[in-house]
PDB file of C-alpha atoms in Angstrom:
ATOM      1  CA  UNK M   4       0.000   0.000   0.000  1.00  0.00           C
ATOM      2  CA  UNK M   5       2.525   2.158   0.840  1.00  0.00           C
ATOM      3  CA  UNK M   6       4.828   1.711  -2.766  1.00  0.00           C
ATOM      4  CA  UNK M   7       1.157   2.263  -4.246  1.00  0.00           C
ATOM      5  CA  UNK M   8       0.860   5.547  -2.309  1.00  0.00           C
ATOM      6  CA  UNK M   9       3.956   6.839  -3.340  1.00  0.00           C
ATOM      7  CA  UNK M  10       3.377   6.363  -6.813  1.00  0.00           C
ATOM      8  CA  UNK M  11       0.232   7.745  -6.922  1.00  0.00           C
ATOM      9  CA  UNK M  12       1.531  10.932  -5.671  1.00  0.00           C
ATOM     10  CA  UNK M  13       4.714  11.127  -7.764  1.00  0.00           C
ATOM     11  CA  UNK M  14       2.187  10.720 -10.998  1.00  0.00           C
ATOM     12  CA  UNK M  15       0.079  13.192  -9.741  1.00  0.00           C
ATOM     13  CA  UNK M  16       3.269  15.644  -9.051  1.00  0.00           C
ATOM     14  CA  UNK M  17       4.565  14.633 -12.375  1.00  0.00           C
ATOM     15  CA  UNK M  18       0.853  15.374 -13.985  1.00  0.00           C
ATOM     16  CA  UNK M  19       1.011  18.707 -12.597  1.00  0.00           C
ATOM     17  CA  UNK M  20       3.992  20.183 -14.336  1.00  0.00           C
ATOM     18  CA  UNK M  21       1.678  20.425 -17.510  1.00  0.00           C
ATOM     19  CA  UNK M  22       0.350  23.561 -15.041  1.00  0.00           C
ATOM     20  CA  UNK M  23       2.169  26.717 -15.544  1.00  0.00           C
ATOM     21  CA  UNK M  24       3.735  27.061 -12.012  1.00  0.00           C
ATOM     22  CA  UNK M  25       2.052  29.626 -10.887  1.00  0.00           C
ATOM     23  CA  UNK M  26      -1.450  28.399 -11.196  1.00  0.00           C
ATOM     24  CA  UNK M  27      -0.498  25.431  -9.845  1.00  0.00           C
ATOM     25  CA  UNK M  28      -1.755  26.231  -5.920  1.00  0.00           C
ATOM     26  CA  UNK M  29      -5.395  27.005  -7.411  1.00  0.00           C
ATOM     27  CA  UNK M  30      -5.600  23.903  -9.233  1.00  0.00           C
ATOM     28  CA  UNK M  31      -4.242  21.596  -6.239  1.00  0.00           C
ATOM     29  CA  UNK M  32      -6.659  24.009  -3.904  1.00  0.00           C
ATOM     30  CA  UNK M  33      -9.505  22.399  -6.187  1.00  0.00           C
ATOM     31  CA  UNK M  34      -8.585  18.606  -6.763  1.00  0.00           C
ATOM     32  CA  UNK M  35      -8.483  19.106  -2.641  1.00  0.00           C
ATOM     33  CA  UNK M  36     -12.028  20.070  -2.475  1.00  0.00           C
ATOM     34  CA  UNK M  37     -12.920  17.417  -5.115  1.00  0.00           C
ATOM     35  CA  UNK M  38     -10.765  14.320  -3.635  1.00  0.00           C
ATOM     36  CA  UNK M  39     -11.750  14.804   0.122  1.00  0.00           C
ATOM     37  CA  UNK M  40     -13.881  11.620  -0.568  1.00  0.00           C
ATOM     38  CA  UNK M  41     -11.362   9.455  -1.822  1.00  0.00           C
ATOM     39  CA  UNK M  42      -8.307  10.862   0.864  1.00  0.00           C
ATOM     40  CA  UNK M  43      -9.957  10.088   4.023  1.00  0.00           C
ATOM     41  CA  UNK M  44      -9.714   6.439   4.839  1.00  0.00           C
ATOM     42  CA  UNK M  45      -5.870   6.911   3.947  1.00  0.00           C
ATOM     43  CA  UNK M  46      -3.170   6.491   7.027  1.00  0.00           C
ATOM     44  CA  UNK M  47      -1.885   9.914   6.076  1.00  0.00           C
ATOM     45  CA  UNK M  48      -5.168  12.137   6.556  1.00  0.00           C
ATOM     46  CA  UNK M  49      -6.351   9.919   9.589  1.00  0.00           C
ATOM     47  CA  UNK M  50      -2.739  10.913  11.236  1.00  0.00           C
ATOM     48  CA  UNK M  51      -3.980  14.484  10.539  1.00  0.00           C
ATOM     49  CA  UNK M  52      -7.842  14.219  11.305  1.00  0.00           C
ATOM     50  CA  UNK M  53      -6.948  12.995  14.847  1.00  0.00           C
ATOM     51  CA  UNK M  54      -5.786  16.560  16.133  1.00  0.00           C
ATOM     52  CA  UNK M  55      -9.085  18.007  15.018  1.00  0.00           C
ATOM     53  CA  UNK M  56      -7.119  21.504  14.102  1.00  0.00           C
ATOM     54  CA  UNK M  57      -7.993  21.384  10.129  1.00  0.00           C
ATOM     55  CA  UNK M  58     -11.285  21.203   8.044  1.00  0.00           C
ATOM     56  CA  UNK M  59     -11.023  17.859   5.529  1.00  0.00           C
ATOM     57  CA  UNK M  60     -10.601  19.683   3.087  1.00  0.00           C
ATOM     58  CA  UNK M  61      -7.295  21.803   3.863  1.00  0.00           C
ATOM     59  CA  UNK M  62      -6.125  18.282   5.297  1.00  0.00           C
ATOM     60  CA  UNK M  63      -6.425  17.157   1.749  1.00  0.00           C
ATOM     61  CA  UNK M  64      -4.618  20.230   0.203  1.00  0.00           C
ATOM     62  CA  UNK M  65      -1.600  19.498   2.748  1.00  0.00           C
ATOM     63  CA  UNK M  66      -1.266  16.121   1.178  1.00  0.00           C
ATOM     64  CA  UNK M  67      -0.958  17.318  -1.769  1.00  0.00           C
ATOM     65  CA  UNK M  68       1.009  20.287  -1.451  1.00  0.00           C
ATOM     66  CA  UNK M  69       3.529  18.009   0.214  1.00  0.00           C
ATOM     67  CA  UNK M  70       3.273  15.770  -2.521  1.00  0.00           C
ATOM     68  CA  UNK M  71       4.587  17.775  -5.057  1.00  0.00           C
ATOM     69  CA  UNK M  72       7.301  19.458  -2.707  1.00  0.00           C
ATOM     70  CA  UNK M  73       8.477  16.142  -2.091  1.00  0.00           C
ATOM     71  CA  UNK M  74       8.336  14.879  -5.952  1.00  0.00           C
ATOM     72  CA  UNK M  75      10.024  18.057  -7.005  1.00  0.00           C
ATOM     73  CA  UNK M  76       7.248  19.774  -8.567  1.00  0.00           C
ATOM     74  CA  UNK M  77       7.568  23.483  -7.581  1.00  0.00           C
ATOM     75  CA  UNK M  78       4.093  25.770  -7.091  1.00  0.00           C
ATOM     76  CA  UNK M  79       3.995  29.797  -6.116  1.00  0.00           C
ATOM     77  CA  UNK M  80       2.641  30.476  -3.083  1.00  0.00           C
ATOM     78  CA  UNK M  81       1.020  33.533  -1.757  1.00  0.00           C
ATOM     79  CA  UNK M  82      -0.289  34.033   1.668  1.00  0.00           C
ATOM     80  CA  UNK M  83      -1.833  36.687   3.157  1.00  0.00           C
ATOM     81  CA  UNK M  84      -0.453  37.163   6.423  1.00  0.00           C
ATOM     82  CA  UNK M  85      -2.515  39.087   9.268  1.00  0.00           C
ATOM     83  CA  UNK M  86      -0.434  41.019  11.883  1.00  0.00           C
ATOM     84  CA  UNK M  87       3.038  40.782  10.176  1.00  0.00           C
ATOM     85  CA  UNK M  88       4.103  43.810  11.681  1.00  0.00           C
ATOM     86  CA  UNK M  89       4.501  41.893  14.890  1.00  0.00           C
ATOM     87  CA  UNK M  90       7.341  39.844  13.182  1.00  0.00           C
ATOM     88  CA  UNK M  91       8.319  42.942  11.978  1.00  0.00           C
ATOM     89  CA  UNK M  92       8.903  44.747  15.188  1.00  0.00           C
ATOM     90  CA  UNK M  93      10.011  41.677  17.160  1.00  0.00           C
ATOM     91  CA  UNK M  94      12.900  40.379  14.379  1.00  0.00           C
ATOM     92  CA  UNK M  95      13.996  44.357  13.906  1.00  0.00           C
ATOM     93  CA  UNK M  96      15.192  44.009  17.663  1.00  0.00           C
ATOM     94  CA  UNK M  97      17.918  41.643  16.566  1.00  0.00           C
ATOM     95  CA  UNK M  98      17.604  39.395  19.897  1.00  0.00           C
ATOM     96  CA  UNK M  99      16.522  36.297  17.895  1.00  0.00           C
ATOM     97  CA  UNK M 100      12.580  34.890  17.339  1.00  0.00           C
ATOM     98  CA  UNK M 101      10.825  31.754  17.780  1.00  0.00           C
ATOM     99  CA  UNK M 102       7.608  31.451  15.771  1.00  0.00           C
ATOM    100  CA  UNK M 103       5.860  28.664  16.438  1.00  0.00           C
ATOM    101  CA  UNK M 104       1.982  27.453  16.397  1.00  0.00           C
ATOM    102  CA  UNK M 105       0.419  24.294  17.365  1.00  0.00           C
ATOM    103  CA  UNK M 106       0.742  20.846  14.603  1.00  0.00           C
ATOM    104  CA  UNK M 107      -2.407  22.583  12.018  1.00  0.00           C
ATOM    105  CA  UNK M 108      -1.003  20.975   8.998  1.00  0.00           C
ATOM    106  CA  UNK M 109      -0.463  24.220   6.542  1.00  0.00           C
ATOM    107  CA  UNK M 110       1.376  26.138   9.597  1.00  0.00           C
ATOM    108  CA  UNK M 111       4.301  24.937   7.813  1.00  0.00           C
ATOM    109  CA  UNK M 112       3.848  26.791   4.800  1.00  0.00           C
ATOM    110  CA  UNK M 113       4.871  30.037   6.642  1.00  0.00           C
ATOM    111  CA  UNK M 114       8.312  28.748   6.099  1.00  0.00           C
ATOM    112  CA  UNK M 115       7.745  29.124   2.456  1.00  0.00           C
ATOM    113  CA  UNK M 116       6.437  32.501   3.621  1.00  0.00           C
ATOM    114  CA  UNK M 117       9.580  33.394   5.810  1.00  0.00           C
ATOM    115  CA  UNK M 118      12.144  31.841   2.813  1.00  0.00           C
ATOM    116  CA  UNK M 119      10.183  34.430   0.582  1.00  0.00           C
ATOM    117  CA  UNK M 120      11.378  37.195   2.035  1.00  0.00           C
ATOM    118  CA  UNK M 121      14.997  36.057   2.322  1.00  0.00           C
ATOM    119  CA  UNK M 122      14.538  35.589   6.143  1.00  0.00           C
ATOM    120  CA  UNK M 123      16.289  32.090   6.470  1.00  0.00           C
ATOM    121  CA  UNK M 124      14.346  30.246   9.010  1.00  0.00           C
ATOM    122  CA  UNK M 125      15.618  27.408  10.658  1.00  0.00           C
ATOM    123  CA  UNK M 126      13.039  24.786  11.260  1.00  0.00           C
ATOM    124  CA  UNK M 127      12.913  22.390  14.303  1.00  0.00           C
ATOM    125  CA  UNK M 128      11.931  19.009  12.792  1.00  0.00           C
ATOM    126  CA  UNK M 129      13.084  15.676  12.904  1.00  0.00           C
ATOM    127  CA  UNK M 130      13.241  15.451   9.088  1.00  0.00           C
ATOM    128  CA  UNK M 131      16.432  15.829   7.962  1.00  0.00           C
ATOM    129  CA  UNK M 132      15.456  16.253   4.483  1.00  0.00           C
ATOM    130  CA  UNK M 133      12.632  18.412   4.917  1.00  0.00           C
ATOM    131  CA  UNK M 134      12.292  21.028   1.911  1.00  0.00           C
ATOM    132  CA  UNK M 135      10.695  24.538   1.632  1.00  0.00           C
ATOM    133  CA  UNK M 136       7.168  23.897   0.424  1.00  0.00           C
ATOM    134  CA  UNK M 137       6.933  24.641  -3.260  1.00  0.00           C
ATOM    135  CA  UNK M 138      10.800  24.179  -3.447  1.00  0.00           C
ATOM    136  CA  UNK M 139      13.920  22.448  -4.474  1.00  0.00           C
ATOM    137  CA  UNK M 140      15.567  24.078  -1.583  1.00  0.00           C
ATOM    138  CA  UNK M 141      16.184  22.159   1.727  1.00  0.00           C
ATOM    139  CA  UNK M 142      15.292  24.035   4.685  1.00  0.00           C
ATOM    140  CA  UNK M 143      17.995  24.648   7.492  1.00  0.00           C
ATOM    141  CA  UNK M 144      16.778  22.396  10.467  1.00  0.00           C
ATOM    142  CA  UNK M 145      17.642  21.805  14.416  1.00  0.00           C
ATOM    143  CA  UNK M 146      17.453  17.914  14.583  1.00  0.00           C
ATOM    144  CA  UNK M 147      15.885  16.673  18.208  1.00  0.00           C
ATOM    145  CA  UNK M 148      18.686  15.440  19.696  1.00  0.00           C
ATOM    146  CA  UNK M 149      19.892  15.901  23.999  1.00  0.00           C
ATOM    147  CA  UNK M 150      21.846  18.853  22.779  1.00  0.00           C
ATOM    148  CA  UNK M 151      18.883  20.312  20.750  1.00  0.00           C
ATOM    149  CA  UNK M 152      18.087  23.362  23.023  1.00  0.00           C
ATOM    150  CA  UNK M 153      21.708  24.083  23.020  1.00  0.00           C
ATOM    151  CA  UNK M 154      21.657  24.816  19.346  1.00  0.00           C
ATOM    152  CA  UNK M 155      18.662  26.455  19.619  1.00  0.00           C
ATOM    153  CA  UNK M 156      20.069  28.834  22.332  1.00  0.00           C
ATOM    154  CA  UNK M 157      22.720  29.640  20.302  1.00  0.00           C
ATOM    155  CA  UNK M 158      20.695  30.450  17.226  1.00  0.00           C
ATOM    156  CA  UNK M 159      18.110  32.314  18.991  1.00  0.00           C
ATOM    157  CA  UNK M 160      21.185  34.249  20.580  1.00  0.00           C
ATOM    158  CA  UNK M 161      22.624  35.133  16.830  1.00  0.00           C
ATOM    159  CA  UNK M 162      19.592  36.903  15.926  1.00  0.00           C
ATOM    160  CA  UNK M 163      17.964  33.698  13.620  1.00  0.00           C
ATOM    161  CA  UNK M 164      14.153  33.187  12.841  1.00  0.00           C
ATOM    162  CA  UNK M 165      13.083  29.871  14.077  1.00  0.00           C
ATOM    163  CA  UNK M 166      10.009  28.325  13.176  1.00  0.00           C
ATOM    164  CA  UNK M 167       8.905  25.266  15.916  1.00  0.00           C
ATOM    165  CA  UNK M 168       5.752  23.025  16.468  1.00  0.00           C
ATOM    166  CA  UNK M 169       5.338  22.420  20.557  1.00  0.00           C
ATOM    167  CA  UNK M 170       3.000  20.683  20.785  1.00  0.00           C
ATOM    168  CA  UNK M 171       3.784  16.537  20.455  1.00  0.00           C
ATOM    169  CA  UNK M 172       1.754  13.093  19.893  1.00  0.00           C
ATOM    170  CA  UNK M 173       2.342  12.009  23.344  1.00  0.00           C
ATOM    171  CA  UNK M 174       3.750  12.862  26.686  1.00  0.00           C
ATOM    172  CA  UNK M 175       7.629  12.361  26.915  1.00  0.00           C
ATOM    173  CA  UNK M 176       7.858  12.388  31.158  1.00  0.00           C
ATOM    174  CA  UNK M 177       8.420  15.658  33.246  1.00  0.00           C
ATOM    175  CA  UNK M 178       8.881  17.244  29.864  1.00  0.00           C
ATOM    176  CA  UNK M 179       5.425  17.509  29.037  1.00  0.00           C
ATOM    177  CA  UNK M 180       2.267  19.608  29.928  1.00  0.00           C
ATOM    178  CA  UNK M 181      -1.233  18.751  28.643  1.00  0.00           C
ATOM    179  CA  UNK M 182      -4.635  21.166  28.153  1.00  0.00           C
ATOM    180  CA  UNK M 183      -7.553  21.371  27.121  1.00  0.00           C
ATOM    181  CA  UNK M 184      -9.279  22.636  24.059  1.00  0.00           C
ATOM    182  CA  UNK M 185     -12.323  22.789  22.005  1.00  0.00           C
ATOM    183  CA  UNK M 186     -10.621  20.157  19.331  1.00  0.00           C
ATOM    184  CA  UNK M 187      -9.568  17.948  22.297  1.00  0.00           C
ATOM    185  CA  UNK M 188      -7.103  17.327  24.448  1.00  0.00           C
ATOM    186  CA  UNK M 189      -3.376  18.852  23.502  1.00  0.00           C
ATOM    187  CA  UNK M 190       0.206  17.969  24.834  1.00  0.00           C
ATOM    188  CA  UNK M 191       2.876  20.657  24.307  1.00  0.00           C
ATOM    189  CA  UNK M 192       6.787  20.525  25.634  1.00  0.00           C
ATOM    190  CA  UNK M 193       7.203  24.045  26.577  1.00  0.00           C
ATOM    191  CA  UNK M 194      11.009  23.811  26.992  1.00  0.00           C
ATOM    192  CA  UNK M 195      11.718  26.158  23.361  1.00  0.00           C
ATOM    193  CA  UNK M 196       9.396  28.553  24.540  1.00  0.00           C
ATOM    194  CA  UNK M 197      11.307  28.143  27.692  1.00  0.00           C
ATOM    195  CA  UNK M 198      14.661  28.935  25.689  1.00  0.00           C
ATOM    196  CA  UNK M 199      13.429  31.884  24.294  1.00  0.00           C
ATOM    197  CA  UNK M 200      12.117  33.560  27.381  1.00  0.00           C
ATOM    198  CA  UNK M 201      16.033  33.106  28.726  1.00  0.00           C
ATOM    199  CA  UNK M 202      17.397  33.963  25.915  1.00  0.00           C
ATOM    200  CA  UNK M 203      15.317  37.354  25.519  1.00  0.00           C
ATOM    201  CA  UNK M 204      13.996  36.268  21.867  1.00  0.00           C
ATOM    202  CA  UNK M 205      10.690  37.366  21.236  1.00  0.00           C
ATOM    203  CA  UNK M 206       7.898  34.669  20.929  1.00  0.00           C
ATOM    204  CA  UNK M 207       5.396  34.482  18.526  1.00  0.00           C
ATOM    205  CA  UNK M 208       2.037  32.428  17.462  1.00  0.00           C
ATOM    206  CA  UNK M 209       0.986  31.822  13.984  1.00  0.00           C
ATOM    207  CA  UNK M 210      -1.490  29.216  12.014  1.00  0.00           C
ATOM    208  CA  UNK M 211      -2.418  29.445   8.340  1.00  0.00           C
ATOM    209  CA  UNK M 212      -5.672  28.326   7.199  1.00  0.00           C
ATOM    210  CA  UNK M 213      -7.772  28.252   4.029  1.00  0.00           C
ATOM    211  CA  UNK M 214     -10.249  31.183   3.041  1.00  0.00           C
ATOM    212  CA  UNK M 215     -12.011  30.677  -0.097  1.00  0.00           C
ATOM    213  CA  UNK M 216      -9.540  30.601  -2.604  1.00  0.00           C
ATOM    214  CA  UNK M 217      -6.200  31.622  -0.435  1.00  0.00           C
ATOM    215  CA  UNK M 218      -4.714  31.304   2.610  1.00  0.00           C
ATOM    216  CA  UNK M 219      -4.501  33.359   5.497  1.00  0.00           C
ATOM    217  CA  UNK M 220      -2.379  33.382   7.904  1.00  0.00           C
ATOM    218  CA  UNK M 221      -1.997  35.364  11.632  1.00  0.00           C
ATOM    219  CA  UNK M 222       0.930  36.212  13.412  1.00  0.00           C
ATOM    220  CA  UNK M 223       0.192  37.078  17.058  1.00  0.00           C
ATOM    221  CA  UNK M 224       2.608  38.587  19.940  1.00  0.00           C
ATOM    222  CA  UNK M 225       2.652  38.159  23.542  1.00  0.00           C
ATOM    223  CA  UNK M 226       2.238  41.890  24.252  1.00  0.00           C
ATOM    224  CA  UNK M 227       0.486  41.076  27.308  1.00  0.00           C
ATOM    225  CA  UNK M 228       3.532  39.143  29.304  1.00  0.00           C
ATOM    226  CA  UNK M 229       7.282  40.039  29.560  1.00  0.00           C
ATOM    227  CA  UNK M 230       9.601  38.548  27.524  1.00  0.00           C
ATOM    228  CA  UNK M 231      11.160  36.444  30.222  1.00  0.00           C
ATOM    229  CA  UNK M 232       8.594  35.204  31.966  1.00  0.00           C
ATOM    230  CA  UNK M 233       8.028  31.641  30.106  1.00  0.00           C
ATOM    231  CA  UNK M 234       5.108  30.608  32.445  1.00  0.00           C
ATOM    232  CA  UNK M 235       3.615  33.754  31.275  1.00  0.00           C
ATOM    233  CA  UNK M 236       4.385  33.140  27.649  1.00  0.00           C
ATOM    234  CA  UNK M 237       2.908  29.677  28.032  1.00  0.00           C
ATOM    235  CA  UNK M 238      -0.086  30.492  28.904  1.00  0.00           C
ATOM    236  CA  UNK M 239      -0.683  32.610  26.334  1.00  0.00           C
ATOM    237  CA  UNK M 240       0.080  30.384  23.576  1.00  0.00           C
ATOM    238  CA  UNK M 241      -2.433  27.591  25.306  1.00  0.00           C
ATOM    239  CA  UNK M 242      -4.804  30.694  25.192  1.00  0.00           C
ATOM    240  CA  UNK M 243      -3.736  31.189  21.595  1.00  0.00           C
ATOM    241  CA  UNK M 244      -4.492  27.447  20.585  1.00  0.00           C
ATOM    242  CA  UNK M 245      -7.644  27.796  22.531  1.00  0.00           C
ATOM    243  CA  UNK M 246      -9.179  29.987  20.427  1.00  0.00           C
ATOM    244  CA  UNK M 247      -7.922  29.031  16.867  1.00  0.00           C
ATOM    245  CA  UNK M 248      -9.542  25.612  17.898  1.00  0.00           C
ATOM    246  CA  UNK M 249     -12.226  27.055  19.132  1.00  0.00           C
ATOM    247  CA  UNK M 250     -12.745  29.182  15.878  1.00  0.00           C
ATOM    248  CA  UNK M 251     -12.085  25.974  13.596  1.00  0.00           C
ATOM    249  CA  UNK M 252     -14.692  23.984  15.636  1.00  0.00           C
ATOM    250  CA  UNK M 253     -16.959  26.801  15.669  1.00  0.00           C
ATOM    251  CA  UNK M 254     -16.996  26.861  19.620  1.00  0.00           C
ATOM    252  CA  UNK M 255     -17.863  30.007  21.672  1.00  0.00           C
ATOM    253  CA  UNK M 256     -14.621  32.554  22.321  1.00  0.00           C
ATOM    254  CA  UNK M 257     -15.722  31.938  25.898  1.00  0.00           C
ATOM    255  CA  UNK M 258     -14.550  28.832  26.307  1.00  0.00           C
ATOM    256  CA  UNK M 259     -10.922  29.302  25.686  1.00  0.00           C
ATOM    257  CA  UNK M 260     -10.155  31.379  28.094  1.00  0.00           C
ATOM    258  CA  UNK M 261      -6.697  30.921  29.775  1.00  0.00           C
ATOM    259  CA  UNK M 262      -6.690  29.550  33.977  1.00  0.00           C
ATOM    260  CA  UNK M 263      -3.471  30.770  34.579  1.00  0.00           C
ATOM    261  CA  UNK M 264      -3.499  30.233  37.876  1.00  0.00           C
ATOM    262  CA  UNK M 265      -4.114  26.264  36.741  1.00  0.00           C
ATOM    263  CA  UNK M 266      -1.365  26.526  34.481  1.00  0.00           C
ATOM    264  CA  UNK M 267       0.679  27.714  36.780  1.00  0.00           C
ATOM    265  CA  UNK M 268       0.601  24.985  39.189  1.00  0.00           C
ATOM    266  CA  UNK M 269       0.855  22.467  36.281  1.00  0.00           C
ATOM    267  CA  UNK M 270       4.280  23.795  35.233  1.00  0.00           C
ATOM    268  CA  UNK M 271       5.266  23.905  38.874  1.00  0.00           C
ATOM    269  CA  UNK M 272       4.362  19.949  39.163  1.00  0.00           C
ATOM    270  CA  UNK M 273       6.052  19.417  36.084  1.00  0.00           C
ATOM    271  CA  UNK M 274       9.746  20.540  37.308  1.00  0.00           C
TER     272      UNK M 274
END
């Protein structure tokens, strides 16, 4: 099943080099909507489905957006980012920033975003190989390792742009948290976020999601907390996930609203 899976996709990322490149997002945007139905008993949207973060349909259009990254068939990509001046203002300080956002599928694509505007991001990932979406071009990583948050440190402390996921499949010991939200239950390792709060980087939130016929993404700050306080920073990214969920699952804003005082004693029981 899984040689049959792979060739399906590298004939469908061959097939789509008759498209001139730059129509090619629009036309894998459509055979998303039109394939849902024959995508979702595969292992690959199931492993996606389970986190409840994206509709079927922009689960779909991952799959196939990764499919031709990974076949070598390049696509433009245009994303229209809401509250980029945040990034702005925070990377303009030179003291390093971690953007990262909970495991929504087409998050990733703001490295395309960030490698568009010559920014370099360095992506935490256990894929070696992993490639900037729409590109021949492999993305700089940080590979989990027990010297990870070393390099990280030191990269955050050079001024870089990292781009991270927190949030994890299941709990690794002491090194884990776990909250609630309107798409379930979520598990997070807050130890980059950590990091960045000693390091003085500024942290920020983002998710990309699909709106009609392109994709929109948000960058949010942590105005609210100091830039060392990590516990403080925490909590507002579990607020942050909190409400994304709750706007995918078309919950009330009311229930994602941050117990910090919860929170608090979680991280206390976790050290």
């Amino acid at each position: 099943m899984t040689r049959l899976i792979r060739a399906a996709e590298r004939c469908f990322a061959l097939a789509l080099r008759i498209v001139p490149r730059q129509y090619r997002f629009q036309t894998t945007l459509l055979l998303a909507r039109a394939t849902v139905s024959f995508l979702v008993r595969t292992a690959a949207y199931q492993e996606q489905s389970i986190k409840n973060f994206h509709r079927p349909d922009e689960i779909v259009l991952f799959l196939l957006l990764n499919a031709l990254t990974k076949n070598g068939t390049r696509f433009d990509l245009e994303i229209v980012v809401k509250g980029y001046q945040h990034f702005e203002r925070a990377y303009s300080q030179g003291k390093g920033v971690l953007v990262t956002g909970h495991h929504a599928a087409l998050t990733l694509l703001m490295v395309r975003f960030f490698h568009d505007k010559e920014l370099q991001p360095i992506v935490i990932t256990p894929d070696h190989s992993l490639r900037v979406p729409g590109t021949s071009v492999a993305a700089e990583t940080i590979q989990p390792s027990h010297m990870f948050l070393v390099h990280l440190r030191t990269k955050l402390r050079a001024g870089k742009l990292i781009c991270a996921m927190p949030d994890r499949a299941e709990h690794h010991g002491q090194r884990t948290i776990e909250f609630a939200t309107p798409a379930g239950p979520v598990i997070m390792a807050p130890a980059i976020i950590e990091v960045a709060a000693r390091c003085g980087a500024a942290v920020l939130f983002t998710e990309v999601r699909v709106e009609g016929r392109q994709l929109l993404a948000v960058i949010t700050d942590c105005a609210s907390s100091p830039a060392d306080d990590a516990s403080a920073i925490i909590a507002d990214f579990i607020s942050f996930v909190r409400d994304r969920t709750a706007a995918a699952n078309g919950a009330s804003n009311s229930q994602t609203n941050t117990n910090r005082f919860r929170l608090l004693s979680l991280l206390a029981g976790r050290r």
